CSV table of C-alpha atoms in Angstrom, one decimal:
chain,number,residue,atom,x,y,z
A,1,UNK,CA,26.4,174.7,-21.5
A,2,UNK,CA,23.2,172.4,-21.4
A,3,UNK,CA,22.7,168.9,-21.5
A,4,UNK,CA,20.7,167.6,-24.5
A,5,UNK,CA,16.8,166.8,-22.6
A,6,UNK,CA,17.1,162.6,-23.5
A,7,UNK,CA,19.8,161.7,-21.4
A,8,UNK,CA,20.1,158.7,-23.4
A,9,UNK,CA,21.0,159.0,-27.0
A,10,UNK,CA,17.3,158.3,-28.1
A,11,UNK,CA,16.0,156.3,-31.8
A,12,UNK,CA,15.8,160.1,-33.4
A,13,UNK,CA,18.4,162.2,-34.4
A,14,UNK,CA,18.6,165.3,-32.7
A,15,UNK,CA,17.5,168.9,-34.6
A,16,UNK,CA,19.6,170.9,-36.7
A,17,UNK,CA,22.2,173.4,-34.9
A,18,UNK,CA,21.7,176.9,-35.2
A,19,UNK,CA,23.7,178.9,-32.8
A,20,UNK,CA,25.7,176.6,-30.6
A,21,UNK,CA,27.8,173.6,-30.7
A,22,UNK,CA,27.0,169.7,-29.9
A,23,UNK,CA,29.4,167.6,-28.3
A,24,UNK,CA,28.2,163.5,-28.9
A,25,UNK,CA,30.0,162.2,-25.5
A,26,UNK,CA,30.1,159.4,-23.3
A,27,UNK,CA,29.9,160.3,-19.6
A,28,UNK,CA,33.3,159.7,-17.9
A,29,UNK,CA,35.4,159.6,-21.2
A,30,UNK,CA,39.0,161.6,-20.4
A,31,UNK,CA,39.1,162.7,-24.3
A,32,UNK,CA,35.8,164.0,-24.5
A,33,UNK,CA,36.8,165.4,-21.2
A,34,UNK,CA,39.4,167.2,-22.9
A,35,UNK,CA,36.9,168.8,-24.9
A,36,UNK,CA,34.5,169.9,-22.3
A,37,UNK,CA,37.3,171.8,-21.2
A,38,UNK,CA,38.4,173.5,-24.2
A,39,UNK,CA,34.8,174.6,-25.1
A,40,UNK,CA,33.9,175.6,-20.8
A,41,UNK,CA,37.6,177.6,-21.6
A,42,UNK,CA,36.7,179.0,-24.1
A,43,UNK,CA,33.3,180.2,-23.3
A,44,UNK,CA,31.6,178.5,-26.5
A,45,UNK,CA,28.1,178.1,-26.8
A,46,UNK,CA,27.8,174.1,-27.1
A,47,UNK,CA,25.1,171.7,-25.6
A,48,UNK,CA,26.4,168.0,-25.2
A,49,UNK,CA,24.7,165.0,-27.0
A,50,UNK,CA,25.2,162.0,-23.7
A,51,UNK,CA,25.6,158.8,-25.8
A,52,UNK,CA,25.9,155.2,-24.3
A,53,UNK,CA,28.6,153.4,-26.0
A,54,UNK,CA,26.9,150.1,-25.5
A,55,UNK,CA,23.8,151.0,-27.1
A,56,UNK,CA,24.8,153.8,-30.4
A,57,UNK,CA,21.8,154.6,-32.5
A,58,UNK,CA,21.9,153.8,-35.9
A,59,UNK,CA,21.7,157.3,-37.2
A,60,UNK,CA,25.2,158.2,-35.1
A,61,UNK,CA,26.6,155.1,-36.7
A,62,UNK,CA,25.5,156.0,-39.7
A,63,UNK,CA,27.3,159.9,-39.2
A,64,UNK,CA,30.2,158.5,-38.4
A,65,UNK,CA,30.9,155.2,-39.8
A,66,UNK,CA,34.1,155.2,-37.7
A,67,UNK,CA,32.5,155.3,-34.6
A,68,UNK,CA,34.9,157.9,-33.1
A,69,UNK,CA,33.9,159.6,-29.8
A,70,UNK,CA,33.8,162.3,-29.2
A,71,UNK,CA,32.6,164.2,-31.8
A,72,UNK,CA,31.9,167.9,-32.4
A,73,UNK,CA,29.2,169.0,-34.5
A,74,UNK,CA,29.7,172.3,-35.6
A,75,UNK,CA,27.0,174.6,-37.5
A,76,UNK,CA,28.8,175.4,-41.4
A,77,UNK,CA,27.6,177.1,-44.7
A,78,UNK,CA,27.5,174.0,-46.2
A,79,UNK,CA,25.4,172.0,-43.2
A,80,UNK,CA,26.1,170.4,-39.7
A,81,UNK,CA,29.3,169.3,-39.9
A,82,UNK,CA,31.7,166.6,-37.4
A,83,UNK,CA,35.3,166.8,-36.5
A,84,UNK,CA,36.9,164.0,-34.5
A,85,UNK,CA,39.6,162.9,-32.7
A,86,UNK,CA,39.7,165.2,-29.4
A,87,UNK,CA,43.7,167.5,-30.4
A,88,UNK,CA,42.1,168.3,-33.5
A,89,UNK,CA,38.8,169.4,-32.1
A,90,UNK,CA,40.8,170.9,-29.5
A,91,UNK,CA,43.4,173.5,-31.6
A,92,UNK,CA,39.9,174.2,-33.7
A,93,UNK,CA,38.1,175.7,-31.0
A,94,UNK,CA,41.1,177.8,-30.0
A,95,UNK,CA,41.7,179.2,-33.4
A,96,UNK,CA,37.9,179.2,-34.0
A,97,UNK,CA,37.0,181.6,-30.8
A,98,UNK,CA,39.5,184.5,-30.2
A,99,UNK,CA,38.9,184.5,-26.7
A,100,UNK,CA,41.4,183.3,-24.2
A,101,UNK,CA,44.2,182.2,-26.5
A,102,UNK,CA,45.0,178.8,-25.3
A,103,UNK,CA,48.2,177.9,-27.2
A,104,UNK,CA,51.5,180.3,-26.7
A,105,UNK,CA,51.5,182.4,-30.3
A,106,UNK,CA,55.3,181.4,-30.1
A,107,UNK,CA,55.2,178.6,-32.9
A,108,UNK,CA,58.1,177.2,-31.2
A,109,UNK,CA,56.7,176.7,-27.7
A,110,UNK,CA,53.1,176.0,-29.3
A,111,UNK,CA,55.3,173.1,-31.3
A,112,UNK,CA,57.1,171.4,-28.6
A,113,UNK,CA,53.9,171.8,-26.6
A,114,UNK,CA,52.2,169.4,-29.3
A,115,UNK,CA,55.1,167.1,-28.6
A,116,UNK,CA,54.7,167.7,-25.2
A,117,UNK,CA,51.0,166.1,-25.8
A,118,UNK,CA,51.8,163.2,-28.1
A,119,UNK,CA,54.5,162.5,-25.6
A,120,UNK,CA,51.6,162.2,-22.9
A,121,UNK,CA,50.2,159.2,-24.5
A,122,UNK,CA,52.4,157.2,-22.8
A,123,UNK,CA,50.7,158.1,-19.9
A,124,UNK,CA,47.4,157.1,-21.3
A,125,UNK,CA,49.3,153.7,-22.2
A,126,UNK,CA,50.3,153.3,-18.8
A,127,UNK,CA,47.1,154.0,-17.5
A,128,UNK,CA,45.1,151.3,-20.1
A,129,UNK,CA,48.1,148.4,-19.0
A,130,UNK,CA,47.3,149.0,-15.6
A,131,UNK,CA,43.4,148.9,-15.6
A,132,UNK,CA,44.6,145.8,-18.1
A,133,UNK,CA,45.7,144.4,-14.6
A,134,UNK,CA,49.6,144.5,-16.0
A,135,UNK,CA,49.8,146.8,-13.0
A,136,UNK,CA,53.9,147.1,-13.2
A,137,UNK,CA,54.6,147.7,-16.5
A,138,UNK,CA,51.4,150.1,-16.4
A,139,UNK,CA,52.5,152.0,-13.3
A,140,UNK,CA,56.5,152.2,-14.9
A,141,UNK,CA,55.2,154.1,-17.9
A,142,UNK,CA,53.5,156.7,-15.8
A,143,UNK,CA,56.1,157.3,-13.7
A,144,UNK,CA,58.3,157.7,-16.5
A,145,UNK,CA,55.9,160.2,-18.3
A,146,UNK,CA,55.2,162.3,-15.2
A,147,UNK,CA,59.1,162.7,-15.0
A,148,UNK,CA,59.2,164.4,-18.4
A,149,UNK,CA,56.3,166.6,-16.9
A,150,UNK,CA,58.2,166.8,-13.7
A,151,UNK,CA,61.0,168.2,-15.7
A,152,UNK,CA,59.3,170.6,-17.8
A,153,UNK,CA,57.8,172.3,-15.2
A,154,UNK,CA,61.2,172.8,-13.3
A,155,UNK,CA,62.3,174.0,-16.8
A,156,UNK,CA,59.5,176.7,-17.6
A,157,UNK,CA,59.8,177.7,-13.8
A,158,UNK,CA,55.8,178.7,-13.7
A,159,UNK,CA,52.9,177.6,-12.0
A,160,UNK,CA,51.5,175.7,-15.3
A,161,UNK,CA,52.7,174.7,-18.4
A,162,UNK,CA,50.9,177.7,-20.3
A,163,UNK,CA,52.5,180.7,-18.0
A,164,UNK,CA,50.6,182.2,-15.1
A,165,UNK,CA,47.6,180.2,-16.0
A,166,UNK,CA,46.3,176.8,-17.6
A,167,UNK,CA,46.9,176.4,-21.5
A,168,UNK,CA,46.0,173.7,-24.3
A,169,UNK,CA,49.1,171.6,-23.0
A,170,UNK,CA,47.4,171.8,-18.6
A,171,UNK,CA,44.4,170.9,-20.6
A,172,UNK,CA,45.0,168.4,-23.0
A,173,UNK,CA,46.9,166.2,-19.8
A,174,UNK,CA,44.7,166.9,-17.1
A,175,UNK,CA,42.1,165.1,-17.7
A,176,UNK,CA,44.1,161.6,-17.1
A,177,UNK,CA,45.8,163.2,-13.9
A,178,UNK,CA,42.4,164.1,-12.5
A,179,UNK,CA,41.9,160.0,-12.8
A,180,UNK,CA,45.5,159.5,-10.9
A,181,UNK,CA,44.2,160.8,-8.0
A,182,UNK,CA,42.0,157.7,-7.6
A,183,UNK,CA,44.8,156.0,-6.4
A,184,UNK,CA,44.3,158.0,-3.2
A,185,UNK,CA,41.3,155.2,-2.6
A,186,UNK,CA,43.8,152.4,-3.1
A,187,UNK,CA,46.6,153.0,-1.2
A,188,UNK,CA,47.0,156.9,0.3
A,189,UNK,CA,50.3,155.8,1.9
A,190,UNK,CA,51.7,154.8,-1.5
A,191,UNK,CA,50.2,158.1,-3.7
A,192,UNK,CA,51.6,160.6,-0.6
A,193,UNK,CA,54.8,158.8,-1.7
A,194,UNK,CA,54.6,159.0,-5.5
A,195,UNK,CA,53.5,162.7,-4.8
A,196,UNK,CA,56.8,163.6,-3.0
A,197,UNK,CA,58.7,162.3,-6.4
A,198,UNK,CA,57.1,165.2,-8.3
A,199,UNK,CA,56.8,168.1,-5.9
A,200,UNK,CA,56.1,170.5,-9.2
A,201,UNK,CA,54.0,168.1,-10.8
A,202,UNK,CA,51.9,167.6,-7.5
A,203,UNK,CA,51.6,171.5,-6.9
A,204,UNK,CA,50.6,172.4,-10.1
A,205,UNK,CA,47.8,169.5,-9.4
A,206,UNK,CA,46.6,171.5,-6.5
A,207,UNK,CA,46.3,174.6,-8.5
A,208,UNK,CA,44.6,172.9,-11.4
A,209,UNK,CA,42.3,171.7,-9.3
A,210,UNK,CA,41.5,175.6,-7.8
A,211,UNK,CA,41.2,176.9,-11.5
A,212,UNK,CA,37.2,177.5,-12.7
A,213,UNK,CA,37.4,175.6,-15.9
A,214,UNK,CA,38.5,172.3,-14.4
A,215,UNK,CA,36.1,172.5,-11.6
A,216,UNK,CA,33.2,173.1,-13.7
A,217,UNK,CA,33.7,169.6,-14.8
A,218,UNK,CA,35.7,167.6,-12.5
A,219,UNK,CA,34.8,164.3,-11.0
A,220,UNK,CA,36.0,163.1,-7.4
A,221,UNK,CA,38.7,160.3,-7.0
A,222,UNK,CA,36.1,158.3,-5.6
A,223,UNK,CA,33.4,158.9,-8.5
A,224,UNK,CA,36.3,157.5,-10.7
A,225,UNK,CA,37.1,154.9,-8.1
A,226,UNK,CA,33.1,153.5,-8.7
A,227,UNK,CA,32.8,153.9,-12.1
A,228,UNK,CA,36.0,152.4,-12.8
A,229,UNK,CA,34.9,149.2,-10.8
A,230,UNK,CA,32.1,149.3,-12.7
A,231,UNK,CA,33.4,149.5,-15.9
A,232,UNK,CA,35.9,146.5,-15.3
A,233,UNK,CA,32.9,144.4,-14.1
A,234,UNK,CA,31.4,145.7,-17.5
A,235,UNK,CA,34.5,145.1,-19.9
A,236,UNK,CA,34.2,148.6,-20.5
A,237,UNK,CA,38.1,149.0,-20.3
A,238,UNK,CA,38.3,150.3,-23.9
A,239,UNK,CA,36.7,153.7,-23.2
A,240,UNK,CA,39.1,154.6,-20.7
B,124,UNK,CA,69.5,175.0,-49.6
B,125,UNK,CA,73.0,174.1,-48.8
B,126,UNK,CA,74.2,170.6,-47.7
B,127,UNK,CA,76.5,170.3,-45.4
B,128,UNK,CA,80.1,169.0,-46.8
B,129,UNK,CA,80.4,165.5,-45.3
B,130,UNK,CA,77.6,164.2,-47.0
B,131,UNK,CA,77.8,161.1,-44.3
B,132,UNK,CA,77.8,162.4,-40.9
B,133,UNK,CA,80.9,162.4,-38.9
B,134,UNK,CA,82.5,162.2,-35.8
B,135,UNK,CA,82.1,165.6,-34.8
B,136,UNK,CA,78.8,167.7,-34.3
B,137,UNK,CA,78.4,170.7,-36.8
B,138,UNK,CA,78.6,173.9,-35.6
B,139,UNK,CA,76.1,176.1,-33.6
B,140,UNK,CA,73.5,177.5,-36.1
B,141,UNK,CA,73.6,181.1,-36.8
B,142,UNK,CA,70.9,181.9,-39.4
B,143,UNK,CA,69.6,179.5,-40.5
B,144,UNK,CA,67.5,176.1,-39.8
B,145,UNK,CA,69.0,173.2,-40.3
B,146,UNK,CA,68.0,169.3,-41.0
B,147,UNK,CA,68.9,166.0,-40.0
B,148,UNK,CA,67.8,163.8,-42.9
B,149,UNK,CA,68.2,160.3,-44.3
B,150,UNK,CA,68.0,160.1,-47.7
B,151,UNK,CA,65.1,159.2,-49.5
B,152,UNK,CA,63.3,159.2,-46.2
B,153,UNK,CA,59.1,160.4,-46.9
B,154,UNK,CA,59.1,161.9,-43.5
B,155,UNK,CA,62.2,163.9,-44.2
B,156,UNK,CA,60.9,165.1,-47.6
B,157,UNK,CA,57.7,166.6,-46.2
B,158,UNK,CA,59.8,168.8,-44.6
B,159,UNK,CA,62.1,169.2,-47.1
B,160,UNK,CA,59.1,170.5,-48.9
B,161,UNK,CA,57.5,172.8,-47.0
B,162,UNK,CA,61.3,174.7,-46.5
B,163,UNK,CA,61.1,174.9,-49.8
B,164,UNK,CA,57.7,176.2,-50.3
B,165,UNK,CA,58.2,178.7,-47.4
B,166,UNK,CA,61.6,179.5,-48.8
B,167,UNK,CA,63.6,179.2,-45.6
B,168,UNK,CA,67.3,179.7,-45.0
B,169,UNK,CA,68.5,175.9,-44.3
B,170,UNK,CA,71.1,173.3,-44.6
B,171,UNK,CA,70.7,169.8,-45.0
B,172,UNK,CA,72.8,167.2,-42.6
B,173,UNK,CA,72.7,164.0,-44.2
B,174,UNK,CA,72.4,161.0,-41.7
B,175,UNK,CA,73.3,157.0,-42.5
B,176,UNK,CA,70.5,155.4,-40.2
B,177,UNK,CA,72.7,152.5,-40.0
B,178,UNK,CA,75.9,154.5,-38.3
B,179,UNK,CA,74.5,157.7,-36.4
B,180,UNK,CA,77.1,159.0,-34.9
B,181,UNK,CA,77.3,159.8,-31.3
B,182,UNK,CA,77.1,162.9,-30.8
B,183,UNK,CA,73.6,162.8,-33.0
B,184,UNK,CA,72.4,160.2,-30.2
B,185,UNK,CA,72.9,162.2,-27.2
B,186,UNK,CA,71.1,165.0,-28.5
B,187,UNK,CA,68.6,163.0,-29.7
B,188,UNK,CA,67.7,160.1,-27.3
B,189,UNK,CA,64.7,158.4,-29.2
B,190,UNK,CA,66.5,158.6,-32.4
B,191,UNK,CA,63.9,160.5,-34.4
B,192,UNK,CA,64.5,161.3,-37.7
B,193,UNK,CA,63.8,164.0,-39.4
B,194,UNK,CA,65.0,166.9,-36.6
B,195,UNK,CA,64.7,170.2,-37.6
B,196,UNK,CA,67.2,172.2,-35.4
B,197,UNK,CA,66.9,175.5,-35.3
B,198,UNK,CA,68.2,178.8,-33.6
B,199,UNK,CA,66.3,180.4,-30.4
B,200,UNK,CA,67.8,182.7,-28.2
B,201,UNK,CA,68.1,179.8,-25.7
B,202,UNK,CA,70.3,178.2,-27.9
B,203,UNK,CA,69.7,175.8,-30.6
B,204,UNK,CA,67.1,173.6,-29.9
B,205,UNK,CA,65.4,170.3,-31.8
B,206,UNK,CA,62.2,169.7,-33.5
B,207,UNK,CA,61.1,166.1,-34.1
B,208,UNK,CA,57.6,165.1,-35.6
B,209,UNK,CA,57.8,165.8,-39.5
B,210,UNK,CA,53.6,167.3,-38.7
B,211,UNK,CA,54.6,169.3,-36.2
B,212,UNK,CA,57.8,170.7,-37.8
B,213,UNK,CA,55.8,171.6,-40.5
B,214,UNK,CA,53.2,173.5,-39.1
B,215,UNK,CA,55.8,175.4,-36.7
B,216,UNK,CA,57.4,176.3,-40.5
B,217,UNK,CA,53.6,177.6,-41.6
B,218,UNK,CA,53.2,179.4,-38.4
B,219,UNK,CA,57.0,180.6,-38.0
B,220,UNK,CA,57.3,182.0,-41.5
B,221,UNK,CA,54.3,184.2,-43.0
B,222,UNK,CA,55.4,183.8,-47.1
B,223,UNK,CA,53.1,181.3,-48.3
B,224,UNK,CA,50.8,180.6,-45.9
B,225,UNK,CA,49.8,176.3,-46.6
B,226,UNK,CA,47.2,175.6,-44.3
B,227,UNK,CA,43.9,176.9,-44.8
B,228,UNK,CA,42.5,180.3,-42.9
B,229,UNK,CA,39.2,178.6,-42.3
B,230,UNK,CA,39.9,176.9,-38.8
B,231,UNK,CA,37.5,174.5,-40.0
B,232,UNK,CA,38.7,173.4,-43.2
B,233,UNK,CA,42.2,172.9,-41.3
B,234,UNK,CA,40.8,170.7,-38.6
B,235,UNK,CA,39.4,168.8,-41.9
B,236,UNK,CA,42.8,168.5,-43.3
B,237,UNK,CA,45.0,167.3,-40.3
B,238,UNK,CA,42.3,164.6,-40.0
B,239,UNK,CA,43.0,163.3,-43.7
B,240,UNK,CA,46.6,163.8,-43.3
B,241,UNK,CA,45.8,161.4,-40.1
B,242,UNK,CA,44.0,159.5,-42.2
B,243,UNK,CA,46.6,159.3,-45.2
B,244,UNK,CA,49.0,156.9,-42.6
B,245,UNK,CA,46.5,154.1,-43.5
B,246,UNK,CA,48.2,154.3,-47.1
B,247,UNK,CA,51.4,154.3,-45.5
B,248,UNK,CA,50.9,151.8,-43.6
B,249,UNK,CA,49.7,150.2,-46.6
B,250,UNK,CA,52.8,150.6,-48.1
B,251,UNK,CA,54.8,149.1,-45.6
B,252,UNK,CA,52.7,146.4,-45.8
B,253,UNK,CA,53.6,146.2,-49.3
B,254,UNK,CA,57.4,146.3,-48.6
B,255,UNK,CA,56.5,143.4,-45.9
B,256,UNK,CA,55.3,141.4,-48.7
B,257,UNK,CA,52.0,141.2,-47.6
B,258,UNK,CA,51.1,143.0,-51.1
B,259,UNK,CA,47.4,141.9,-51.2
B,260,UNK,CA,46.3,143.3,-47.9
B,261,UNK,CA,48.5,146.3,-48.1
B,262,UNK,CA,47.3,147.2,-51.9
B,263,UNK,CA,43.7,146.8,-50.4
B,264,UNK,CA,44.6,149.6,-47.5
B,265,UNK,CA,46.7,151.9,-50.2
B,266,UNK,CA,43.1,151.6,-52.7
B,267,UNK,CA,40.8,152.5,-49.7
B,268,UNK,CA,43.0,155.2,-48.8
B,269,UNK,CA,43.2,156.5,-52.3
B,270,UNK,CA,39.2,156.0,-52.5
B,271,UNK,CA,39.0,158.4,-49.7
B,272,UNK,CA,41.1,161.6,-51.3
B,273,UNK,CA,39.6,160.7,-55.1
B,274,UNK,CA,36.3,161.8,-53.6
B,275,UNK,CA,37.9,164.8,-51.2
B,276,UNK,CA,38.6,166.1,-54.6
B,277,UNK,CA,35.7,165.7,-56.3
B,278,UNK,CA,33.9,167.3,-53.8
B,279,UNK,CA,36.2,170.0,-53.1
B,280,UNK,CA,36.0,170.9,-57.1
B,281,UNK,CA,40.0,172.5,-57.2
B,282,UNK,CA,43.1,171.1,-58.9
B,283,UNK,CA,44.5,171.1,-55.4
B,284,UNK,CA,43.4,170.3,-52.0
B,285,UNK,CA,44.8,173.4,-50.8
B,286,UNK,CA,42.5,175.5,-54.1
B,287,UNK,CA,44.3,177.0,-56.7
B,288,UNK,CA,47.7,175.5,-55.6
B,289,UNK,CA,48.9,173.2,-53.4
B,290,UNK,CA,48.7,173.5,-49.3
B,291,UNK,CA,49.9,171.6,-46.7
B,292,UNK,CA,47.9,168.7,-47.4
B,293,UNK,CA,49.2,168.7,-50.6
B,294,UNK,CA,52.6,168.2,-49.3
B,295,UNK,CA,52.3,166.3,-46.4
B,296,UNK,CA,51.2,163.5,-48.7
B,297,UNK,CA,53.1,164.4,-51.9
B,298,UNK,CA,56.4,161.6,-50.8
B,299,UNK,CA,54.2,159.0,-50.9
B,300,UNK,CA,52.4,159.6,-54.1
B,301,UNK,CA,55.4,160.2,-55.8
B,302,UNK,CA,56.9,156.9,-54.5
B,303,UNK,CA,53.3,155.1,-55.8
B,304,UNK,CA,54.6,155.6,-59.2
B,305,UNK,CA,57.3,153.2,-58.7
B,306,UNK,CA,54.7,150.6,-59.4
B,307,UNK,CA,55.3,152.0,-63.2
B,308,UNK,CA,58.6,150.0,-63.3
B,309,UNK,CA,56.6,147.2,-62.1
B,310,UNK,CA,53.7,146.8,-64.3
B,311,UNK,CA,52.8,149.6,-66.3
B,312,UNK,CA,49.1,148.4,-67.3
B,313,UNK,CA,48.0,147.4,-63.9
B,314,UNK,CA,49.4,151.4,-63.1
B,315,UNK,CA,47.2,152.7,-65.7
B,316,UNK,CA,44.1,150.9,-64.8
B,317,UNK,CA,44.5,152.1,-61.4
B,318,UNK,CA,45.2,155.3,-62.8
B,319,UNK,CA,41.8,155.1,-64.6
B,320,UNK,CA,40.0,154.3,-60.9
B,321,UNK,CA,41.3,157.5,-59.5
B,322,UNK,CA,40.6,160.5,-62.4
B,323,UNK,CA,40.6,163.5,-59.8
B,324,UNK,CA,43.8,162.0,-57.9
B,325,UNK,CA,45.8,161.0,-61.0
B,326,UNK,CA,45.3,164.8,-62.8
B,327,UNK,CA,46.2,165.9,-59.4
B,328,UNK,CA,49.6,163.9,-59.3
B,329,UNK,CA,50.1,165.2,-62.7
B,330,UNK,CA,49.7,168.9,-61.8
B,331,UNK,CA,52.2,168.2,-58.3
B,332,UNK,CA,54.6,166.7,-60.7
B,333,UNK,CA,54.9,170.2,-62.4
B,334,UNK,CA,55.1,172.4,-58.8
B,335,UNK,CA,58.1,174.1,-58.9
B,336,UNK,CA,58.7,173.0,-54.5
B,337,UNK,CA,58.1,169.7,-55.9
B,338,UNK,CA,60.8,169.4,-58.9
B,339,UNK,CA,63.1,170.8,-56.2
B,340,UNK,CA,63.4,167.2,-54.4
B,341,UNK,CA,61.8,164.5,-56.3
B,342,UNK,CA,63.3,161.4,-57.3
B,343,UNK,CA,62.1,159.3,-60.5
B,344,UNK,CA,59.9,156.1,-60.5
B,345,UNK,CA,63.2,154.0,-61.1
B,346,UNK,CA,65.5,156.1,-58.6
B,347,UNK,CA,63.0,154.3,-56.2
B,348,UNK,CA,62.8,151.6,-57.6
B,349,UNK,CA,66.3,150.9,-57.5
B,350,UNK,CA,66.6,152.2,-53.9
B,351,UNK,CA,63.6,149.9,-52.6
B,352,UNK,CA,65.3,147.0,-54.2
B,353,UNK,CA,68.5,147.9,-52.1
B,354,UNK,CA,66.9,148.7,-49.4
B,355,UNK,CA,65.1,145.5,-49.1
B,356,UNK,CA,68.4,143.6,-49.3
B,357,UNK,CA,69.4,145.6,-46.8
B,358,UNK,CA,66.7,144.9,-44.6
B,359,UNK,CA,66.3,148.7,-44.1
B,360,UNK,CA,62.0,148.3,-44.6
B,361,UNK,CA,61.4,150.4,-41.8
B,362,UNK,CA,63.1,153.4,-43.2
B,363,UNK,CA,60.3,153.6,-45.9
């Protein structure tokens, strides 16, 4: 991986790709997250494109009239071209590189896995209502999602959800559970206790946080706990 | 295809599959027919288990707790287990079943396509709208929609948007189109001036209308007609 050189999306647009991937992506952004992930998994050749959502340029507006983040610019016969929306991006670069198959080739565990992470948007809900300062109804939908999870784990009786190591479906959720554990700088007492409710759930945390892929890109709970201040202060709230 | 006997569910659940898949389906429901489709299309064993959304019976609601319909239940050696999703069951039919392969091989082009089949809910939602009797704003959202796809097939230069015959964006969007030309029984000039916006998409709907998959379960402009009207009596909108 590299970083594109200006930090900051500057007035230019950058060159043409040849050989690797671009990732447009705002720091601290769980679905580009997801992304880094897939393509660090993966082994892809990819530099990422750091963009500051307050301030787009006009020629990334004018790319991608939607303003959807993140995006992946991929090299094609026919040009540079963008796929959005972070799933789709996601099950691209697993069919796309060979390496490290990601999703089980059982089409039936590969579908409920997809389930498995549309279900996980309630999660994401949850999380939004709480920074949202609805802090009960917020902190209700996560607990009821990481029961599913809970469950599920119990159910496939292995260390993650993918087998004897992390698939698309440890990836696709953990970038949002990485954030959870920035409720250790709010109350430790009160996340010790939440973690005894989901012993699997916790333990495959542990291990996630051990394997290469997430620590290549993880950030601390109290990295989150500043930037998250920040962004309230900022009405950032949306690119949670 | 085989439909089960009671053509309204029952009291008691149908037997354990042995081989073949089977579907819970309301009639006339878009979701439902996607799959319905793409069974057809991949020439699967099934059986069809028709449901009345207003009375589903008990034993459907235990083993279905957020009441999604379609299911596609089908045998594993587990036991029989239940797909919801009408996306996700149709891609685990692709990927389960080699005859026919509908999505494209081209990882990219198939990223492209579940994005416009994202994309495509604008136009239901615009048809929703519609049934909600806010006609000019949801006619505005059907027209943008269509706008989109007229130009996906220009550019794309086939009959279909799978190529040479249709793919699974062909069908994943098909129950819709088909119920657009219910506006025939409405007013058939303003139908054929919007016919005359959309050259590539019209030809396009004339060429599905002739698919063998899609004879198989298509319904005429005034079979929906005639059901909308019901079902707007009924206050049954949100099974559109």
């Amino acid at each position: 991986m590299s970083y594109y050189s200006p930090r900051r999306a500057g007035a230019v647009s950058p060159p043409r790709l040849t050989d690797k991937l671009r990732l447009y992506h705002v720091d601290m952004n769980p679905y580009g997250h997801r992304v880094l992930l897939i393509l660090e998994a993966k082994k892809a050749k990819y530099e990422v494109y750091r963009l500051d959502p307050l301030h787009l340029p006009e020629w990334f507006k004018a790319r991608n009239p939607r303003l959807k983040i993140p995006v992946l610019e991929i090299p094609t016969e026919q040009g540079d071209r963008c796929l959005f929306e972070s799933v789709v991006i996601c099950d691209y670069l697993d069919e796309k590189y060979a390496r490290n198959p990601l999703h089980s080739r059982d089409p039936y565990v590969k579908a409920q896995d997809r389930l498995l992470i549309e279900r996980f948007n309630e999660l994401i809900k949850g999380s939004l209502e709480c920074f949202d300062t609805n802090f009960a109804y917020g902190s209700e939908q996560i607990i009821q999602t990481m029961d599913i999870f809970e469950k599920e784990l119990a159910l496939r009786g292995t260390n993650y959800f993918g087998g004897n190591k992390p698939g698309m479906l440890d990836y696709m959720i953990w970038p949002w559970v990485e954030r959870l554990y920035l409720l250790r700088c709010i109350n430790e007492k009160k996340f010790d206790e939440k973690r005894s409710r989901f012993p699997n759930f916790a333990d495959w945390g542990d291990q996630m946080q051990l394997d290469e892929v997430v620590k290549k890109h993880s950030s601390s709970p109290s990295e989150y706990f500043d930037y998250y201040e920040n962004a309230r202060t900022h009405a950032m709230g949306y690119y949670l």
